[in-house]
Amino acid sequence: MLPHRLLSRIAYGVARTRTAWFKDWLIKLVVRRFNVDMAEAVDPVPTNYLHFNAFFTRELKPGARTADADPATLLMPADGKISQAGRIEAGRIFQAKGQAFTAAELLGNEAMAAPYADGWFANIYLSPRDYHRVHMPWTGTLVETLHVPGRLFTVAPWGVQAIPRLFARNERLVCHFETEFGPMCSVMVGALLVSGVESVWNGEEIPPYAHKPVRRDWRGQGITLARFAEMARFNYGSTVILLFPRDAVALDSFATETPTRVGQRLGRVLPR
């Protein structure tokens, strides 16, 4: 019953307030409360950031994250924790005990979901302490994006367990790529107070919030992002979900709540 979008608009404004005493207090509060490692940041001084969002989307020092040395491995796209990861069974993605949703619901398109019917998924939750830029697990050329309107429920672990079809109901940006092993999809899922998404190819994508699906065709634009390159970022934090075809890759086994870091091994691409 909460006014999700109104609350998120307020948070959007607060995160960009440049009043020195306020933004410094807020940044220091989060650093202290969530034990943020500022030593990794290009600028480690919290008060140097123009506003809270600049701090939240901070760049890391060169070498703070490195890609797995084996060029055949898929890479973890974000710092955070594994919410769930594994096989997509008959088009359904496991959310939590007693909770699931379909790939078609998540992607907002039956045809685009078809290649993933029995494939793989990985769901990574970013907490307030994490690095909030999302990177490419594999080199891919952008095909299209779909901004799907929806709610802005919390994606914290308790919400994932309690709210049916959570990730298929929240506002999100669906990004389709073509790779050497076939299609690959990265879904940037918004959440309460953390619904801002920017892409490296188009800037701020959310907000504005959508009232109907907004599709953009990027075919022929030559937007190819290399394995490990930055793809997008969350203004605040949320969840990124990756989808892969069945016979193209194999993901490693991960327990729920396993910590993740950008560039570590997520799985491997199968020989063709």
mmCIF file of C-alpha atoms in Angstrom:
data_model
loop_
_atom_site.group_PDB
_atom_site.id
_atom_site.type_symbol
_atom_site.label_atom_id
_atom_site.label_comp_id
_atom_site.label_asym_id
_atom_site.label_seq_id
_atom_site.Cartn_x
_atom_site.Cartn_y
_atom_site.Cartn_z
ATOM 1 C CA MET A 1 0.000 0.000 0.000
ATOM 2 C CA LEU A 2 3.020 2.311 0.186
ATOM 3 C CA PRO A 3 3.336 4.994 -2.525
ATOM 4 C CA HIS A 4 6.447 3.339 -3.979
ATOM 5 C CA ARG A 5 7.154 5.780 -6.779
ATOM 6 C CA LEU A 6 6.567 8.870 -4.642
ATOM 7 C CA LEU A 7 8.961 7.596 -1.976
ATOM 8 C CA SER A 8 11.546 6.763 -4.641
ATOM 9 C CA ARG A 9 11.208 10.243 -6.196
ATOM 10 C CA ILE A 10 11.840 11.768 -2.764
ATOM 11 C CA ALA A 11 14.879 9.522 -2.294
ATOM 12 C CA TYR A 12 16.093 10.539 -5.765
ATOM 13 C CA GLY A 13 16.063 14.188 -4.728
ATOM 14 C CA VAL A 14 17.680 13.531 -1.361
ATOM 15 C CA ALA A 15 20.492 11.559 -3.007
ATOM 16 C CA ARG A 16 21.359 14.556 -5.210
ATOM 17 C CA THR A 17 21.189 17.260 -2.548
ATOM 18 C CA ARG A 18 24.442 19.240 -2.564
ATOM 19 C CA THR A 19 23.967 20.939 0.806
ATOM 20 C CA ALA A 20 27.350 20.172 2.358
ATOM 21 C CA TRP A 21 26.380 19.408 5.956
ATOM 22 C CA PHE A 22 23.495 17.172 4.916
ATOM 23 C CA LYS A 23 25.173 15.132 2.174
ATOM 24 C CA ASP A 24 28.319 14.729 4.328
ATOM 25 C CA TRP A 25 26.249 13.520 7.276
ATOM 26 C CA LEU A 26 24.355 11.039 5.081
ATOM 27 C CA ILE A 27 27.479 9.665 3.414
ATOM 28 C CA LYS A 28 29.315 9.265 6.729
ATOM 29 C CA LEU A 29 26.253 7.566 8.236
ATOM 30 C CA VAL A 30 26.164 4.953 5.473
ATOM 31 C CA VAL A 31 29.942 4.415 5.544
ATOM 32 C CA ARG A 32 29.791 3.812 9.292
ATOM 33 C CA ARG A 33 26.516 1.849 9.377
ATOM 34 C CA PHE A 34 27.412 -0.538 6.546
ATOM 35 C CA ASN A 35 31.192 -0.617 6.997
ATOM 36 C CA VAL A 36 31.905 0.635 3.477
ATOM 37 C CA ASP A 37 35.532 0.094 2.389
ATOM 38 C CA MET A 38 36.477 3.547 1.091
ATOM 39 C CA ALA A 39 40.105 2.490 0.608
ATOM 40 C CA GLU A 40 39.024 0.817 -2.646
ATOM 41 C CA ALA A 41 37.562 4.012 -4.102
ATOM 42 C CA VAL A 42 39.384 6.330 -6.491
ATOM 43 C CA ASP A 43 38.488 9.092 -4.036
ATOM 44 C CA PRO A 44 38.561 7.609 -0.515
ATOM 45 C CA VAL A 45 37.426 10.813 1.232
ATOM 46 C CA PRO A 46 33.646 10.663 1.856
ATOM 47 C CA THR A 47 33.175 14.441 2.064
ATOM 48 C CA ASN A 48 34.741 15.009 -1.373
ATOM 49 C CA TYR A 49 31.699 13.638 -3.192
ATOM 50 C CA LEU A 50 29.350 16.203 -4.756
ATOM 51 C CA HIS A 51 26.272 14.426 -3.396
ATOM 52 C CA PHE A 52 25.180 11.091 -1.972
ATOM 53 C CA ASN A 53 24.553 9.490 -5.371
ATOM 54 C CA ALA A 54 28.083 10.352 -6.511
ATOM 55 C CA PHE A 55 29.372 8.519 -3.446
ATOM 56 C CA PHE A 56 27.036 5.574 -4.002
ATOM 57 C CA THR A 57 28.134 5.081 -7.617
ATOM 58 C CA ARG A 58 31.788 5.701 -6.806
ATOM 59 C CA GLU A 59 34.504 4.419 -9.108
ATOM 60 C CA LEU A 60 37.044 1.942 -7.752
ATOM 61 C CA LYS A 61 40.795 2.217 -8.062
ATOM 62 C CA PRO A 62 42.407 0.424 -11.016
ATOM 63 C CA GLY A 63 43.114 -3.145 -9.941
ATOM 64 C CA ALA A 64 40.566 -3.164 -7.112
ATOM 65 C CA ARG A 65 38.652 -5.736 -9.172
ATOM 66 C CA THR A 66 40.223 -8.090 -11.698
ATOM 67 C CA ALA A 67 38.758 -10.558 -14.168
ATOM 68 C CA ASP A 68 39.283 -14.284 -13.662
ATOM 69 C CA ALA A 69 42.440 -15.215 -15.539
ATOM 70 C CA ASP A 70 40.834 -18.050 -17.524
ATOM 71 C CA PRO A 71 39.378 -16.400 -20.674
ATOM 72 C CA ALA A 72 36.743 -19.163 -20.955
ATOM 73 C CA THR A 73 35.055 -18.272 -17.668
ATOM 74 C CA LEU A 74 31.895 -16.247 -17.272
ATOM 75 C CA LEU A 75 32.412 -13.409 -14.832
ATOM 76 C CA MET A 76 30.390 -12.307 -11.842
ATOM 77 C CA PRO A 77 28.714 -9.008 -12.840
ATOM 78 C CA ALA A 78 28.443 -7.314 -9.443
ATOM 79 C CA ASP A 79 29.582 -7.117 -5.863
ATOM 80 C CA GLY A 80 26.897 -8.382 -3.511
ATOM 81 C CA LYS A 81 25.441 -11.746 -2.555
ATOM 82 C CA ILE A 82 23.890 -14.593 -4.499
ATOM 83 C CA SER A 83 20.130 -14.508 -3.986
ATOM 84 C CA GLN A 84 19.636 -17.624 -6.110
ATOM 85 C CA ALA A 85 21.438 -19.224 -9.054
ATOM 86 C CA GLY A 86 20.961 -22.382 -11.068
ATOM 87 C CA ARG A 87 18.817 -23.932 -13.765
ATOM 88 C CA ILE A 88 15.673 -22.445 -15.251
ATOM 89 C CA GLU A 89 13.174 -25.293 -15.144
ATOM 90 C CA ALA A 90 10.507 -25.318 -17.853
ATOM 91 C CA GLY A 91 10.788 -21.553 -18.113
ATOM 92 C CA ARG A 92 10.445 -20.941 -14.363
ATOM 93 C CA ILE A 93 13.017 -19.167 -12.189
ATOM 94 C CA PHE A 94 13.309 -20.034 -8.504
ATOM 95 C CA GLN A 95 12.963 -17.016 -6.196
ATOM 96 C CA ALA A 96 12.730 -18.537 -2.708
ATOM 97 C CA LYS A 97 11.020 -21.449 -1.024
ATOM 98 C CA GLY A 98 7.490 -21.536 -2.410
ATOM 99 C CA GLN A 99 8.166 -18.605 -4.747
ATOM 100 C CA ALA A 100 8.948 -18.597 -8.479
ATOM 101 C CA PHE A 101 8.254 -16.601 -11.627
ATOM 102 C CA THR A 102 8.660 -17.231 -15.336
ATOM 103 C CA ALA A 103 11.410 -15.935 -17.595
ATOM 104 C CA ALA A 104 8.697 -14.518 -19.869
ATOM 105 C CA GLU A 105 7.234 -12.526 -16.959
ATOM 106 C CA LEU A 106 10.672 -11.206 -16.041
ATOM 107 C CA LEU A 107 11.598 -10.206 -19.595
ATOM 108 C CA GLY A 108 8.145 -8.971 -20.537
ATOM 109 C CA ASN A 109 8.301 -10.897 -23.819
ATOM 110 C CA GLU A 110 7.536 -14.556 -24.558
ATOM 111 C CA ALA A 111 9.646 -14.724 -27.721
ATOM 112 C CA MET A 112 12.753 -13.200 -26.133
ATOM 113 C CA ALA A 113 12.415 -15.573 -23.171
ATOM 114 C CA ALA A 114 12.231 -18.723 -25.335
ATOM 115 C CA PRO A 115 16.037 -19.311 -25.615
ATOM 116 C CA TYR A 116 16.263 -19.459 -21.808
ATOM 117 C CA ALA A 117 13.421 -21.957 -21.208
ATOM 118 C CA ASP A 118 15.756 -24.611 -19.773
ATOM 119 C CA GLY A 119 18.819 -22.447 -19.360
ATOM 120 C CA TRP A 120 20.618 -20.840 -16.446
ATOM 121 C CA PHE A 121 20.049 -17.838 -14.213
ATOM 122 C CA ALA A 122 21.992 -15.951 -11.564
ATOM 123 C CA ASN A 123 20.385 -13.424 -9.225
ATOM 124 C CA ILE A 124 22.782 -11.086 -7.358
ATOM 125 C CA TYR A 125 21.594 -8.714 -4.631
ATOM 126 C CA LEU A 126 23.556 -5.489 -4.030
ATOM 127 C CA SER A 127 23.412 -4.116 -0.486
ATOM 128 C CA PRO A 128 24.090 -0.478 0.503
ATOM 129 C CA ARG A 129 27.749 -1.252 1.266
ATOM 130 C CA ASP A 130 28.529 -2.660 -2.179
ATOM 131 C CA TYR A 131 30.130 -1.241 -5.302
ATOM 132 C CA HIS A 132 27.117 -0.348 -7.459
ATOM 133 C CA ARG A 133 28.419 -0.658 -10.992
ATOM 134 C CA VAL A 134 27.428 -3.753 -12.970
ATOM 135 C CA HIS A 135 29.872 -5.334 -15.415
ATOM 136 C CA MET A 136 29.669 -7.696 -18.370
ATOM 137 C CA PRO A 137 30.000 -11.438 -17.677
ATOM 138 C CA TRP A 138 30.990 -11.979 -21.322
ATOM 139 C CA THR A 139 31.561 -9.883 -24.423
ATOM 140 C CA GLY A 140 28.240 -9.005 -26.039
ATOM 141 C CA THR A 141 26.654 -6.719 -28.628
ATOM 142 C CA LEU A 142 23.539 -4.885 -27.471
ATOM 143 C CA VAL A 143 20.426 -5.938 -29.392
ATOM 144 C CA GLU A 144 17.574 -4.199 -27.580
ATOM 145 C CA THR A 145 16.365 -2.970 -24.230
ATOM 146 C CA LEU A 146 12.918 -3.056 -22.668
ATOM 147 C CA HIS A 147 11.967 -0.782 -19.782
ATOM 148 C CA VAL A 148 9.202 -2.688 -17.994
ATOM 149 C CA PRO A 149 6.913 -0.667 -15.687
ATOM 150 C CA GLY A 150 6.081 -2.081 -12.292
ATOM 151 C CA ARG A 151 6.109 -1.721 -8.529
ATOM 152 C CA LEU A 152 9.123 -0.922 -6.368
ATOM 153 C CA PHE A 153 8.995 -3.560 -3.652
ATOM 154 C CA THR A 154 12.052 -4.055 -1.465
ATOM 155 C CA VAL A 155 14.467 -6.701 -2.764
ATOM 156 C CA ALA A 156 16.029 -7.296 0.656
ATOM 157 C CA PRO A 157 16.145 -11.013 1.590
ATOM 158 C CA TRP A 158 12.949 -10.862 3.660
ATOM 159 C CA GLY A 159 11.073 -9.337 0.725
ATOM 160 C CA VAL A 160 12.351 -11.993 -1.668
ATOM 161 C CA GLN A 161 10.976 -14.685 0.629
ATOM 162 C CA ALA A 162 7.628 -12.990 1.272
ATOM 163 C CA ILE A 163 6.519 -11.223 -1.935
ATOM 164 C CA PRO A 164 5.244 -13.489 -4.749
ATOM 165 C CA ARG A 165 6.899 -13.012 -8.178
ATOM 166 C CA LEU A 166 8.832 -10.054 -6.800
ATOM 167 C CA PHE A 167 11.375 -9.626 -9.605
ATOM 168 C CA ALA A 168 8.727 -10.004 -12.303
ATOM 169 C CA ARG A 169 6.651 -7.242 -10.680
ATOM 170 C CA ASN A 170 9.260 -4.547 -9.977
ATOM 171 C CA GLU A 171 10.257 -1.801 -12.427
ATOM 172 C CA ARG A 172 13.250 -3.002 -14.429
ATOM 173 C CA LEU A 173 15.482 -2.540 -17.467
ATOM 174 C CA VAL A 174 15.882 -5.694 -19.568
ATOM 175 C CA CYS A 175 19.068 -5.694 -21.686
ATOM 176 C CA HIS A 176 19.442 -8.251 -24.488
ATOM 177 C CA PHE A 177 22.883 -9.042 -25.901
ATOM 178 C CA GLU A 178 24.144 -11.302 -28.654
ATOM 179 C CA THR A 179 27.368 -13.170 -27.884
ATOM 180 C CA GLU A 180 29.546 -15.787 -29.553
ATOM 181 C CA PHE A 181 27.578 -18.497 -27.698
ATOM 182 C CA GLY A 182 24.144 -17.015 -28.463
ATOM 183 C CA PRO A 183 21.784 -14.675 -26.567
ATOM 184 C CA MET A 184 22.515 -13.358 -23.076
ATOM 185 C CA CYS A 185 20.269 -11.175 -20.947
ATOM 186 C CA SER A 186 21.015 -8.841 -18.044
ATOM 187 C CA VAL A 187 18.068 -7.459 -16.070
ATOM 188 C CA MET A 188 18.544 -4.432 -13.819
ATOM 189 C CA VAL A 189 15.742 -4.628 -11.224
ATOM 190 C CA GLY A 190 14.667 -1.537 -9.317
ATOM 191 C CA ALA A 191 13.433 -1.505 -5.723
ATOM 192 C CA LEU A 192 11.915 0.751 -3.082
ATOM 193 C CA LEU A 193 14.083 3.896 -2.714
ATOM 194 C CA VAL A 194 16.693 2.290 -5.029
ATOM 195 C CA SER A 195 15.029 2.456 -8.410
ATOM 196 C CA GLY A 196 17.585 4.447 -10.409
ATOM 197 C CA VAL A 197 19.345 2.741 -13.319
ATOM 198 C CA GLU A 198 21.909 4.171 -15.753
ATOM 199 C CA SER A 199 23.421 2.391 -18.748
ATOM 200 C CA VAL A 200 26.796 3.176 -20.325
ATOM 201 C CA TRP A 201 25.186 3.519 -23.778
ATOM 202 C CA ASN A 202 22.180 5.718 -22.959
ATOM 203 C CA GLY A 203 22.707 7.376 -19.589
ATOM 204 C CA GLU A 204 19.828 7.547 -17.115
ATOM 205 C CA GLU A 205 17.166 4.956 -17.958
ATOM 206 C CA ILE A 206 15.099 4.871 -14.740
ATOM 207 C CA PRO A 207 13.626 7.287 -13.727
ATOM 208 C CA PRO A 208 11.523 8.372 -15.509
ATOM 209 C CA TYR A 209 9.194 5.581 -14.445
ATOM 210 C CA ALA A 210 7.329 3.868 -17.252
ATOM 211 C CA HIS A 211 3.556 3.662 -17.615
ATOM 212 C CA LYS A 212 3.841 1.163 -20.459
ATOM 213 C CA PRO A 213 6.727 -0.971 -21.768
ATOM 214 C CA VAL A 214 9.372 1.108 -23.564
ATOM 215 C CA ARG A 215 11.358 -0.853 -26.145
ATOM 216 C CA ARG A 216 14.508 0.456 -27.825
ATOM 217 C CA ASP A 217 16.136 -1.292 -30.770
ATOM 218 C CA TRP A 218 19.931 -1.026 -30.717
ATOM 219 C CA ARG A 219 20.653 -3.332 -33.658
ATOM 220 C CA GLY A 220 23.220 -1.880 -36.040
ATOM 221 C CA GLN A 221 24.413 0.707 -33.518
ATOM 222 C CA GLY A 222 27.701 -1.106 -32.908
ATOM 223 C CA ILE A 223 27.370 -1.147 -29.131
ATOM 224 C CA THR A 224 29.671 -3.991 -28.133
ATOM 225 C CA LEU A 225 30.839 -4.272 -24.531
ATOM 226 C CA ALA A 226 33.831 -6.406 -23.649
ATOM 227 C CA ARG A 227 33.939 -9.086 -20.978
ATOM 228 C CA PHE A 228 34.495 -7.344 -17.599
ATOM 229 C CA ALA A 229 33.580 -3.881 -18.963
ATOM 230 C CA GLU A 230 31.106 -1.723 -17.054
ATOM 231 C CA MET A 231 27.577 -2.109 -18.400
ATOM 232 C CA ALA A 232 25.337 -0.098 -16.086
ATOM 233 C CA ARG A 233 24.981 1.179 -12.548
ATOM 234 C CA PHE A 234 22.365 1.446 -9.839
ATOM 235 C CA ASN A 235 21.701 4.823 -8.269
ATOM 236 C CA TYR A 236 21.347 3.233 -4.851
ATOM 237 C CA GLY A 237 21.438 -0.584 -4.955
ATOM 238 C CA SER A 238 19.213 -3.381 -6.067
ATOM 239 C CA THR A 239 19.408 -6.670 -7.972
ATOM 240 C CA VAL A 240 20.837 -7.826 -11.288
ATOM 241 C CA ILE A 241 19.594 -11.059 -12.890
ATOM 242 C CA LEU A 242 21.505 -12.830 -15.677
ATOM 243 C CA LEU A 243 20.003 -15.361 -18.080
ATOM 244 C CA PHE A 244 21.933 -17.785 -20.310
ATOM 245 C CA PRO A 245 20.894 -20.518 -22.793
ATOM 246 C CA ARG A 246 20.989 -24.146 -21.676
ATOM 247 C CA ASP A 247 23.716 -25.687 -23.847
ATOM 248 C CA ALA A 248 25.928 -22.620 -24.168
ATOM 249 C CA VAL A 249 27.213 -22.243 -20.609
ATOM 250 C CA ALA A 250 27.354 -24.016 -17.263
ATOM 251 C CA LEU A 251 27.203 -22.041 -14.024
ATOM 252 C CA ASP A 252 29.099 -23.060 -10.916
ATOM 253 C CA SER A 253 27.129 -24.100 -7.836
ATOM 254 C CA PHE A 254 26.491 -21.319 -5.313
ATOM 255 C CA ALA A 255 24.758 -21.393 -1.956
ATOM 256 C CA THR A 256 22.254 -18.643 -1.155
ATOM 257 C CA GLU A 257 23.944 -15.597 0.430
ATOM 258 C CA THR A 258 27.364 -16.425 -1.073
ATOM 259 C CA PRO A 259 29.323 -13.131 -1.270
ATOM 260 C CA THR A 260 30.263 -12.038 -4.793
ATOM 261 C CA ARG A 261 32.809 -9.708 -6.348
ATOM 262 C CA VAL A 262 32.952 -8.303 -9.850
ATOM 263 C CA GLY A 263 35.216 -10.402 -12.054
ATOM 264 C CA GLN A 264 35.261 -13.616 -10.063
ATOM 265 C CA ARG A 265 34.225 -16.860 -11.754
ATOM 266 C CA LEU A 266 30.488 -17.357 -12.281
ATOM 267 C CA GLY A 267 30.734 -20.364 -14.597
ATOM 268 C CA ARG A 268 32.162 -21.343 -17.956
ATOM 269 C CA VAL A 269 31.306 -21.187 -21.615
ATOM 270 C CA LEU A 270 30.948 -24.652 -23.106
ATOM 271 C CA PRO A 271 33.002 -25.659 -26.166
ATOM 272 C CA ARG A 272 31.019 -25.434 -29.373
#
